[in-house]
């Protein structure tokens, strides 16, 4: 999984790596979708912790927003295949995300919301800003880890992310 991302993940392969029978995983955790969602929830918790570490009570809100963007990119670049599971995996159209998964995502996006609150007091606009910045940073991170950003521009992703956040927050 760390080397191949979602393409390298299968229940039998996972069972062989951890020394369990596939049926044991099904009984303990559930199907492969549930396993991936559990991994993704843990990844989001690790991201949350990394973002918390980037926020300083002594920094300006804008500087904290830039630090969060830096931490996001550093987190993705440190483990791109595991991070890719968060965005590459999709549930069947008739399936819903479990509540515990939504809570892991919300905990992380709420941190970004709190960082932006002093600059964007309107809650609806801030919610949209969180989604917009999250999507923009994800795009930069994805293009960077796939080495496609270099085709577009020679600038490092960190510089582009800082530009994005600073311009967005005006």
mmCIF file of C-alpha atoms in Angstrom:
data_model
loop_
_atom_site.group_PDB
_atom_site.id
_atom_site.type_symbol
_atom_site.label_atom_id
_atom_site.label_comp_id
_atom_site.label_asym_id
_atom_site.label_seq_id
_atom_site.Cartn_x
_atom_site.Cartn_y
_atom_site.Cartn_z
ATOM 1 C CA UNK A 1 0.000 0.000 0.000
ATOM 2 C CA UNK A 2 2.791 2.435 0.849
ATOM 3 C CA UNK A 3 4.478 1.654 -2.449
ATOM 4 C CA UNK A 4 1.512 1.192 -4.773
ATOM 5 C CA UNK A 5 -1.420 3.024 -3.191
ATOM 6 C CA UNK A 6 -4.942 1.856 -3.921
ATOM 7 C CA UNK A 7 -3.887 -0.241 -6.938
ATOM 8 C CA UNK A 8 -1.783 -2.452 -4.687
ATOM 9 C CA UNK A 9 -4.469 -3.052 -2.098
ATOM 10 C CA UNK A 10 -6.482 -6.238 -1.980
ATOM 11 C CA UNK A 11 -7.826 -8.276 0.898
ATOM 12 C CA UNK A 12 -5.667 -11.336 0.180
ATOM 13 C CA UNK A 13 -2.557 -9.264 -0.256
ATOM 14 C CA UNK A 14 -3.275 -7.317 2.926
ATOM 15 C CA UNK A 15 -3.900 -10.546 4.836
ATOM 16 C CA UNK A 16 -0.604 -12.003 3.612
ATOM 17 C CA UNK A 17 1.328 -8.893 4.689
ATOM 18 C CA UNK A 18 -0.097 -8.854 8.212
ATOM 19 C CA UNK A 19 -0.151 -12.631 8.641
ATOM 20 C CA UNK A 20 -3.908 -13.150 8.874
ATOM 21 C CA UNK A 21 -6.409 -15.075 6.828
ATOM 22 C CA UNK A 22 -8.631 -12.840 4.671
ATOM 23 C CA UNK A 23 -11.715 -14.136 6.482
ATOM 24 C CA UNK A 24 -10.252 -12.922 9.778
ATOM 25 C CA UNK A 25 -10.080 -9.384 8.395
ATOM 26 C CA UNK A 26 -13.628 -9.593 7.051
ATOM 27 C CA UNK A 27 -14.850 -10.770 10.463
ATOM 28 C CA UNK A 28 -12.885 -8.174 12.456
ATOM 29 C CA UNK A 29 -13.172 -5.100 10.257
ATOM 30 C CA UNK A 30 -15.489 -5.741 7.329
ATOM 31 C CA UNK A 31 -15.041 -5.562 3.584
ATOM 32 C CA UNK A 32 -12.203 -3.905 1.699
ATOM 33 C CA UNK A 33 -14.081 -0.574 1.557
ATOM 34 C CA UNK A 34 -14.276 -0.548 5.348
ATOM 35 C CA UNK A 35 -10.586 -1.399 5.659
ATOM 36 C CA UNK A 36 -9.696 1.493 3.331
ATOM 37 C CA UNK A 37 -11.990 3.867 5.201
ATOM 38 C CA UNK A 38 -10.354 2.850 8.511
ATOM 39 C CA UNK A 39 -6.911 3.495 7.042
ATOM 40 C CA UNK A 40 -8.142 6.820 5.658
ATOM 41 C CA UNK A 41 -9.639 7.864 8.996
ATOM 42 C CA UNK A 42 -6.289 7.174 10.673
ATOM 43 C CA UNK A 43 -4.538 9.135 7.932
ATOM 44 C CA UNK A 44 -6.884 12.081 8.532
ATOM 45 C CA UNK A 45 -6.148 11.886 12.268
ATOM 46 C CA UNK A 46 -2.418 11.988 11.527
ATOM 47 C CA UNK A 47 -2.997 14.955 9.208
ATOM 48 C CA UNK A 48 -4.982 16.693 11.942
ATOM 49 C CA UNK A 49 -2.089 16.249 14.354
ATOM 50 C CA UNK A 50 0.369 17.622 11.786
ATOM 51 C CA UNK A 51 -1.832 20.662 11.177
ATOM 52 C CA UNK A 52 -2.260 21.305 14.903
ATOM 53 C CA UNK A 53 1.518 21.337 15.197
ATOM 54 C CA UNK A 54 1.714 23.989 12.476
ATOM 55 C CA UNK A 55 -0.577 26.466 14.241
ATOM 56 C CA UNK A 56 1.025 28.920 16.642
ATOM 57 C CA UNK A 57 -0.953 31.023 19.104
ATOM 58 C CA UNK A 58 1.624 33.790 18.604
ATOM 59 C CA UNK A 59 1.301 33.910 14.805
ATOM 60 C CA UNK A 60 -1.110 36.033 12.831
ATOM 61 C CA UNK A 61 -4.146 34.224 11.399
ATOM 62 C CA UNK A 62 -2.749 34.647 7.894
ATOM 63 C CA UNK A 63 0.638 33.226 8.911
ATOM 64 C CA UNK A 64 -1.126 30.285 10.547
ATOM 65 C CA UNK A 65 -3.077 29.676 7.335
ATOM 66 C CA UNK A 66 0.192 29.604 5.363
ATOM 67 C CA UNK A 67 1.743 27.277 7.975
ATOM 68 C CA UNK A 68 -1.221 24.925 7.700
ATOM 69 C CA UNK A 69 -0.779 24.853 3.902
ATOM 70 C CA UNK A 70 2.936 24.085 4.361
ATOM 71 C CA UNK A 71 2.105 21.295 6.816
ATOM 72 C CA UNK A 72 -0.511 19.845 4.467
ATOM 73 C CA UNK A 73 1.948 19.645 1.576
ATOM 74 C CA UNK A 74 4.703 18.226 3.779
ATOM 75 C CA UNK A 75 2.311 15.575 5.098
ATOM 76 C CA UNK A 76 1.273 14.509 1.591
ATOM 77 C CA UNK A 77 4.836 14.483 0.295
ATOM 78 C CA UNK A 78 5.996 12.338 3.223
ATOM 79 C CA UNK A 79 3.595 9.486 2.388
ATOM 80 C CA UNK A 80 1.930 10.133 -0.983
ATOM 81 C CA UNK A 81 0.638 6.615 -1.626
ATOM 82 C CA UNK A 82 -1.140 6.372 1.708
ATOM 83 C CA UNK A 83 -2.536 9.880 1.261
ATOM 84 C CA UNK A 84 -3.731 8.953 -2.224
ATOM 85 C CA UNK A 85 -6.079 6.377 -0.670
ATOM 86 C CA UNK A 86 -8.098 9.235 0.838
ATOM 87 C CA UNK A 87 -8.895 10.660 -2.592
ATOM 88 C CA UNK A 88 -8.645 7.704 -4.957
ATOM 89 C CA UNK A 89 -10.920 5.343 -3.067
ATOM 90 C CA UNK A 90 -14.613 5.741 -3.688
ATOM 91 C CA UNK A 91 -17.588 3.911 -2.285
ATOM 92 C CA UNK A 92 -20.349 2.438 -4.384
ATOM 93 C CA UNK A 93 -22.882 5.120 -5.404
ATOM 94 C CA UNK A 94 -25.534 3.733 -3.052
ATOM 95 C CA UNK A 95 -23.170 3.586 -0.057
ATOM 96 C CA UNK A 96 -22.830 6.265 2.594
ATOM 97 C CA UNK A 97 -19.732 7.213 4.536
ATOM 98 C CA UNK A 98 -19.864 5.895 8.099
ATOM 99 C CA UNK A 99 -20.327 8.452 10.854
ATOM 100 C CA UNK A 100 -16.886 7.743 12.315
ATOM 101 C CA UNK A 101 -15.269 8.568 8.973
ATOM 102 C CA UNK A 102 -17.174 11.829 8.691
ATOM 103 C CA UNK A 103 -16.041 12.734 12.193
ATOM 104 C CA UNK A 104 -12.365 12.194 11.268
ATOM 105 C CA UNK A 105 -12.713 14.417 8.202
ATOM 106 C CA UNK A 106 -14.703 17.054 10.070
ATOM 107 C CA UNK A 107 -12.167 17.191 12.885
ATOM 108 C CA UNK A 108 -9.469 18.044 10.357
ATOM 109 C CA UNK A 109 -11.486 20.561 8.338
ATOM 110 C CA UNK A 110 -12.769 22.187 11.558
ATOM 111 C CA UNK A 111 -9.170 22.987 12.444
ATOM 112 C CA UNK A 112 -8.790 24.832 9.132
ATOM 113 C CA UNK A 113 -12.121 26.546 9.817
ATOM 114 C CA UNK A 114 -10.813 27.821 13.168
ATOM 115 C CA UNK A 115 -7.632 29.116 11.535
ATOM 116 C CA UNK A 116 -9.670 31.043 8.951
ATOM 117 C CA UNK A 117 -12.314 32.332 11.392
ATOM 118 C CA UNK A 118 -10.530 35.593 12.297
ATOM 119 C CA UNK A 119 -10.229 36.485 8.601
ATOM 120 C CA UNK A 120 -13.604 35.192 7.372
ATOM 121 C CA UNK A 121 -16.250 35.837 10.031
ATOM 122 C CA UNK A 122 -19.239 34.603 7.994
ATOM 123 C CA UNK A 123 -19.642 30.863 8.710
ATOM 124 C CA UNK A 124 -21.075 29.956 5.274
ATOM 125 C CA UNK A 125 -18.362 31.835 3.409
ATOM 126 C CA UNK A 126 -15.726 30.267 5.666
ATOM 127 C CA UNK A 127 -17.086 26.767 5.000
ATOM 128 C CA UNK A 128 -16.764 27.459 1.279
ATOM 129 C CA UNK A 129 -13.270 28.881 1.799
ATOM 130 C CA UNK A 130 -12.190 25.736 3.656
ATOM 131 C CA UNK A 131 -13.474 23.559 0.806
ATOM 132 C CA UNK A 132 -11.880 25.788 -1.844
ATOM 133 C CA UNK A 133 -8.477 25.937 -0.169
ATOM 134 C CA UNK A 134 -8.577 22.219 0.645
ATOM 135 C CA UNK A 135 -9.313 21.409 -3.007
ATOM 136 C CA UNK A 136 -6.654 23.809 -4.277
ATOM 137 C CA UNK A 137 -3.988 22.441 -1.955
ATOM 138 C CA UNK A 138 -4.976 18.900 -2.816
ATOM 139 C CA UNK A 139 -4.598 19.708 -6.507
ATOM 140 C CA UNK A 140 -1.106 21.102 -5.941
ATOM 141 C CA UNK A 141 -0.144 18.131 -3.785
ATOM 142 C CA UNK A 142 -1.525 15.603 -6.282
ATOM 143 C CA UNK A 143 0.187 17.221 -9.241
ATOM 144 C CA UNK A 144 3.407 17.448 -7.264
ATOM 145 C CA UNK A 145 3.461 13.841 -6.056
ATOM 146 C CA UNK A 146 2.625 12.591 -9.561
ATOM 147 C CA UNK A 147 5.458 14.763 -10.912
ATOM 148 C CA UNK A 148 3.019 16.488 -13.266
ATOM 149 C CA UNK A 149 3.334 19.906 -11.640
ATOM 150 C CA UNK A 150 6.847 20.261 -13.068
ATOM 151 C CA UNK A 151 5.356 20.064 -16.570
ATOM 152 C CA UNK A 152 3.186 23.064 -15.764
ATOM 153 C CA UNK A 153 5.667 25.207 -13.817
ATOM 154 C CA UNK A 154 9.172 25.037 -12.363
ATOM 155 C CA UNK A 155 8.100 26.617 -9.056
ATOM 156 C CA UNK A 156 8.087 24.356 -6.005
ATOM 157 C CA UNK A 157 4.639 23.335 -4.740
ATOM 158 C CA UNK A 158 5.274 25.055 -1.411
ATOM 159 C CA UNK A 159 5.735 28.415 -3.146
ATOM 160 C CA UNK A 160 2.566 27.903 -5.163
ATOM 161 C CA UNK A 161 0.597 26.848 -2.079
ATOM 162 C CA UNK A 162 1.750 29.945 -0.212
ATOM 163 C CA UNK A 163 0.764 32.108 -3.184
ATOM 164 C CA UNK A 164 -2.639 30.418 -3.328
ATOM 165 C CA UNK A 165 -3.358 30.985 0.368
ATOM 166 C CA UNK A 166 -2.052 34.549 0.459
ATOM 167 C CA UNK A 167 -3.955 35.615 -2.667
ATOM 168 C CA UNK A 168 -7.104 33.818 -1.595
ATOM 169 C CA UNK A 169 -7.046 35.517 1.809
ATOM 170 C CA UNK A 170 -6.109 38.837 0.189
#
